[in-house]
Short mmCIF file of C-alpha atoms in Angstrom, two decimals:
data_model
loop_
_atom_site.label_atom_id
_atom_site.label_comp_id
_atom_site.label_asym_id
_atom_site.label_seq_id
_atom_site.Cartn_x
_atom_site.Cartn_y
_atom_site.Cartn_z
CA GLU V 1 163.88 212.78 134.40
CA ILE V 2 162.26 215.88 135.85
CA VAL V 3 163.78 216.89 139.19
CA LEU V 4 161.60 218.74 141.68
CA THR V 5 163.02 221.12 144.26
CA GLN V 6 160.97 222.21 147.25
CA SER V 7 161.55 225.21 149.45
CA PRO V 8 161.92 225.89 152.22
CA GLY V 9 163.07 222.60 153.69
CA THR V 10 161.39 223.46 156.98
CA LEU V 11 158.76 226.07 157.71
CA SER V 12 158.22 226.97 161.37
CA LEU V 13 154.86 228.58 161.97
CA SER V 14 152.09 228.93 164.53
CA PRO V 15 148.46 227.82 164.24
CA GLY V 16 146.43 230.43 162.43
CA GLU V 17 149.34 231.59 160.27
CA ARG V 18 149.56 231.29 156.50
CA ALA V 19 151.97 228.79 154.95
CA THR V 20 153.38 229.13 151.44
CA LEU V 21 155.29 226.14 150.05
CA SER V 22 157.19 226.21 146.78
CA CYS V 23 157.91 223.47 144.24
CA ARG V 24 160.14 224.10 141.23
CA ALA V 25 160.59 221.71 138.31
CA SER V 26 163.83 221.28 136.36
CA GLN V 27 161.85 221.41 133.10
CA SER V 28 158.62 223.11 132.17
CA LEU V 29 155.62 220.85 132.56
CA SER V 30 153.52 220.73 129.41
CA SER V 31 150.43 221.15 131.49
CA THR V 32 149.64 221.59 135.15
CA TYR V 33 150.58 218.03 136.03
CA ILE V 34 151.51 218.73 139.64
CA ALA V 35 150.07 217.08 142.73
CA TRP V 36 150.61 217.81 146.41
CA TYR V 37 150.53 215.31 149.27
CA GLN V 38 150.52 215.60 153.04
CA GLN V 39 152.28 212.99 155.16
CA LYS V 40 152.15 212.66 158.93
CA PRO V 41 154.54 210.43 160.91
CA GLY V 42 153.75 206.75 160.52
CA GLN V 43 151.04 207.41 157.94
CA ALA V 44 150.75 207.09 154.19
CA PRO V 45 150.75 210.25 152.11
CA ARG V 46 147.34 211.81 151.43
CA LEU V 47 146.53 213.50 148.15
CA LEU V 48 145.62 217.16 148.64
CA ILE V 49 145.85 218.82 145.23
CA TYR V 50 146.07 217.57 141.64
CA GLY V 51 146.25 219.42 138.35
CA ALA V 52 148.16 222.10 140.27
CA SER V 53 144.99 223.65 141.69
CA SER V 54 142.18 221.09 142.04
CA ARG V 55 141.43 219.91 145.56
CA ALA V 56 141.03 216.19 146.06
CA THR V 57 137.84 214.83 147.58
CA GLY V 58 137.37 215.87 151.19
CA ILE V 59 140.23 218.38 151.30
CA PRO V 60 139.26 221.61 153.07
CA ASP V 61 139.35 224.86 151.16
CA ARG V 62 142.14 226.30 153.32
CA PHE V 63 144.42 224.25 151.03
CA SER V 64 144.99 225.80 147.62
CA GLY V 65 147.42 225.24 144.79
CA SER V 66 148.63 227.42 141.98
CA GLY V 67 151.33 227.75 139.35
CA SER V 68 152.34 226.67 135.89
CA GLY V 69 155.43 225.94 133.83
CA THR V 70 158.20 225.29 136.35
CA ASP V 71 156.94 227.06 139.48
CA PHE V 72 154.14 225.81 141.69
CA THR V 73 152.84 226.80 145.11
CA LEU V 74 150.80 225.15 147.84
CA THR V 75 149.16 227.61 150.22
CA LEU V 76 147.58 226.82 153.56
CA SER V 77 145.56 229.91 154.32
CA ARG V 78 145.27 229.40 158.06
CA LEU V 79 147.14 226.58 159.75
CA GLU V 80 145.18 224.20 161.91
CA PRO V 81 146.99 221.99 164.47
CA GLU V 82 146.43 218.93 162.26
CA ASP V 83 148.22 220.60 159.31
CA PHE V 84 151.68 220.27 160.83
CA ALA V 85 153.22 217.60 158.61
CA VAL V 86 155.51 217.04 155.64
CA TYR V 87 154.28 218.13 152.22
CA TYR V 88 155.50 216.64 148.94
CA CYS V 89 154.94 217.81 145.41
CA GLN V 90 154.87 215.31 142.54
CA GLN V 91 155.00 215.78 138.79
CA TYR V 92 153.12 213.47 136.50
CA GLY V 93 153.72 215.22 133.22
CA SER V 94 156.65 213.04 132.23
CA SER V 95 157.54 209.47 133.13
CA PRO V 96 159.26 208.56 135.38
CA PHE V 97 156.96 210.41 137.75
CA THR V 98 158.95 212.09 140.48
CA PHE V 99 158.48 213.64 143.89
CA GLY V 100 160.15 216.59 145.53
CA PRO V 101 162.16 216.11 148.73
CA GLY V 102 159.42 217.59 150.89
CA THR V 103 158.78 220.62 153.09
CA LYS V 104 158.24 220.06 156.78
CA VAL V 105 155.78 222.43 158.44
CA ASP V 106 156.44 222.40 162.15
CA PHE V 107 155.48 224.40 165.24
CA LYS V 108 157.34 227.62 165.88
CA GLN L 1 135.48 203.14 150.42
CA VAL L 2 138.47 201.51 148.78
CA GLN L 3 141.21 200.30 151.10
CA LEU L 4 144.61 198.90 150.22
CA GLN L 5 146.77 196.64 152.38
CA GLU L 6 150.31 195.55 151.64
CA SER L 7 151.71 192.26 152.90
CA GLY L 8 154.91 190.29 152.61
CA PRO L 9 158.18 189.46 154.35
CA GLY L 10 159.67 192.23 156.43
CA LEU L 11 163.22 190.94 156.00
CA VAL L 12 164.93 189.93 152.77
CA LYS L 13 168.52 188.84 152.31
CA PRO L 14 170.83 190.69 149.92
CA SER L 15 170.74 189.35 146.34
CA GLU L 16 167.37 187.71 146.91
CA THR L 17 163.95 188.74 145.55
CA LEU L 18 161.54 190.97 147.44
CA SER L 19 157.92 189.89 146.97
CA LEU L 20 154.93 191.91 148.14
CA THR L 21 151.17 191.70 147.67
CA CYS L 22 148.62 194.47 147.86
CA THR L 23 145.01 193.48 148.57
CA VAL L 24 142.29 195.87 147.47
CA SER L 25 139.01 195.89 149.35
CA GLY L 26 135.82 197.91 149.07
CA GLY L 27 135.99 198.37 145.33
CA SER L 28 136.87 196.95 141.96
CA MET L 29 140.33 197.01 140.38
CA SER L 30 138.83 197.54 136.95
CA ASN L 31 139.61 200.69 135.00
CA TYR L 32 142.30 201.86 137.39
CA TYR L 33 146.08 202.16 137.41
CA TRP L 34 147.75 200.52 140.39
CA ASN L 35 151.08 201.82 141.60
CA TRP L 36 153.96 200.88 143.85
CA ILE L 37 155.84 203.68 145.60
CA ARG L 38 158.59 203.31 148.15
CA GLN L 39 160.09 205.48 150.86
CA PRO L 40 163.46 204.70 152.49
CA PRO L 41 163.40 205.39 156.24
CA GLY L 42 163.53 209.12 156.87
CA LYS L 43 163.69 209.93 153.17
CA GLY L 44 161.46 210.93 150.28
CA LEU L 45 159.20 209.07 147.89
CA GLU L 46 160.18 207.10 144.80
CA TRP L 47 157.69 205.88 142.22
CA ILE L 48 158.46 202.27 141.27
CA GLY L 49 155.88 201.80 138.54
CA TYR L 50 152.30 201.06 137.69
CA ILE L 51 150.22 198.27 136.28
CA TYR L 52 146.83 198.87 134.67
CA TYR L 53 144.05 196.47 135.62
CA SER L 54 144.30 194.93 132.16
CA GLY L 55 148.02 194.28 132.62
CA SER L 56 149.84 197.08 130.79
CA ILE L 57 152.83 198.34 132.71
CA ASN L 58 155.18 201.28 133.11
CA TYR L 59 158.26 200.92 135.31
CA ASN L 60 160.72 203.50 136.57
CA PRO L 61 163.80 203.10 134.35
CA SER L 62 166.02 203.16 137.43
CA LEU L 63 164.45 199.87 138.58
CA ARG L 64 163.12 198.42 135.32
CA SER L 65 165.68 195.64 135.03
CA ARG L 66 164.73 194.27 138.46
CA VAL L 67 160.97 194.92 138.77
CA THR L 68 158.01 192.74 137.89
CA MET L 69 154.42 193.74 138.62
CA SER L 70 151.31 191.64 138.13
CA VAL L 71 147.62 191.94 138.83
CA ASP L 72 144.97 189.36 139.66
CA THR L 73 141.59 191.04 139.43
CA SER L 74 139.78 187.86 140.49
CA LYS L 75 141.53 188.07 143.84
CA ASN L 76 141.62 191.90 143.94
CA GLN L 77 145.37 191.77 144.36
CA LEU L 78 148.46 193.22 142.78
CA SER L 79 151.97 192.08 143.37
CA LEU L 80 155.49 193.45 143.24
CA LYS L 81 158.73 191.52 142.77
CA LEU L 82 162.11 193.24 143.02
CA SER L 83 165.10 191.05 142.32
CA SER L 84 168.75 191.23 143.38
CA VAL L 85 168.01 193.47 146.33
CA THR L 86 170.63 195.41 148.26
CA ALA L 87 170.53 197.53 151.40
CA ALA L 88 169.54 200.47 149.20
CA ASP L 89 166.20 198.77 148.64
CA THR L 90 165.32 198.99 152.34
CA ALA L 91 162.15 201.07 152.45
CA VAL L 92 158.48 201.26 153.28
CA TYR L 93 156.67 199.98 150.20
CA HIS L 94 153.23 201.44 149.45
CA CYS L 95 150.66 200.44 146.91
CA ALA L 96 148.37 203.21 145.69
CA ARG L 97 145.51 203.60 143.26
CA GLY L 98 145.87 206.06 140.42
CA LEU L 99 143.32 208.84 140.43
CA ALA L 100 141.24 208.91 137.26
CA SER L 101 141.27 212.73 137.22
CA CYS L 102 145.06 212.60 136.84
CA GLY L 103 144.96 209.98 134.12
CA GLY L 104 146.00 207.52 136.78
CA ASP L 105 149.28 209.25 137.53
CA CYS L 106 148.59 210.86 140.88
CA TYR L 107 147.72 208.68 143.81
CA GLY L 108 144.90 208.15 146.22
CA PRO L 109 144.10 206.16 148.23
CA TRP L 110 147.34 204.62 149.47
CA GLY L 111 148.01 201.55 151.53
CA GLN L 112 149.59 202.08 154.93
CA GLY L 113 152.82 200.58 153.64
CA THR L 114 155.04 197.74 154.74
CA LEU L 115 158.65 198.07 155.83
CA VAL L 116 161.06 195.78 154.02
CA THR L 117 164.58 195.57 155.39
CA VAL L 118 167.36 194.08 153.29
CA SER L 119 169.91 192.50 155.57
CA SER L 120 171.75 189.23 156.04
#
């Protein structure tokens, strides 16, 4: 089973700042089979990025993803108030598909 | 747009079987993978497994001995059964559609989820 590690656990920032979230896999993914989700309290996760760098339908371009192999990054170029949430990465290169523990982006 | 809604008992006794249904509206179940994912309170996400609309399945090995998924495309529903539950199975259970661009293995949209508590 591929284990995903996310860092930092919490990121304290202000609106307008740039957020960089990291996801590291315990094994190299054969392709860019990484997705990113946003989850707000009491809500279901929402798909942001798939294939490491492709934005899902309706996701604004301030969200971008990059990386390959074992290291992946989600970047929020300029935080909006609605972006404060928990972000999860997920690998779907190898079953069982697994999620990272999440990074919480909260207000500084 | 496609919407998913989970339903089922919110309380299950230890050793009994958890049974949930997910109703899909606004679209067809055909040609998609349908997933169950759970989230213990205050914790992260765990993929339980998927069922393709035609019935093929893939379960998480950690739960495989206790999980059964089925699909009824005529009713636009999928179901989850988890047997011999313990307190560790207490979680919000989500159903989610697999995105075709990910080969069905990333998820959107999701149902809101239903909290199932295992307690006597």
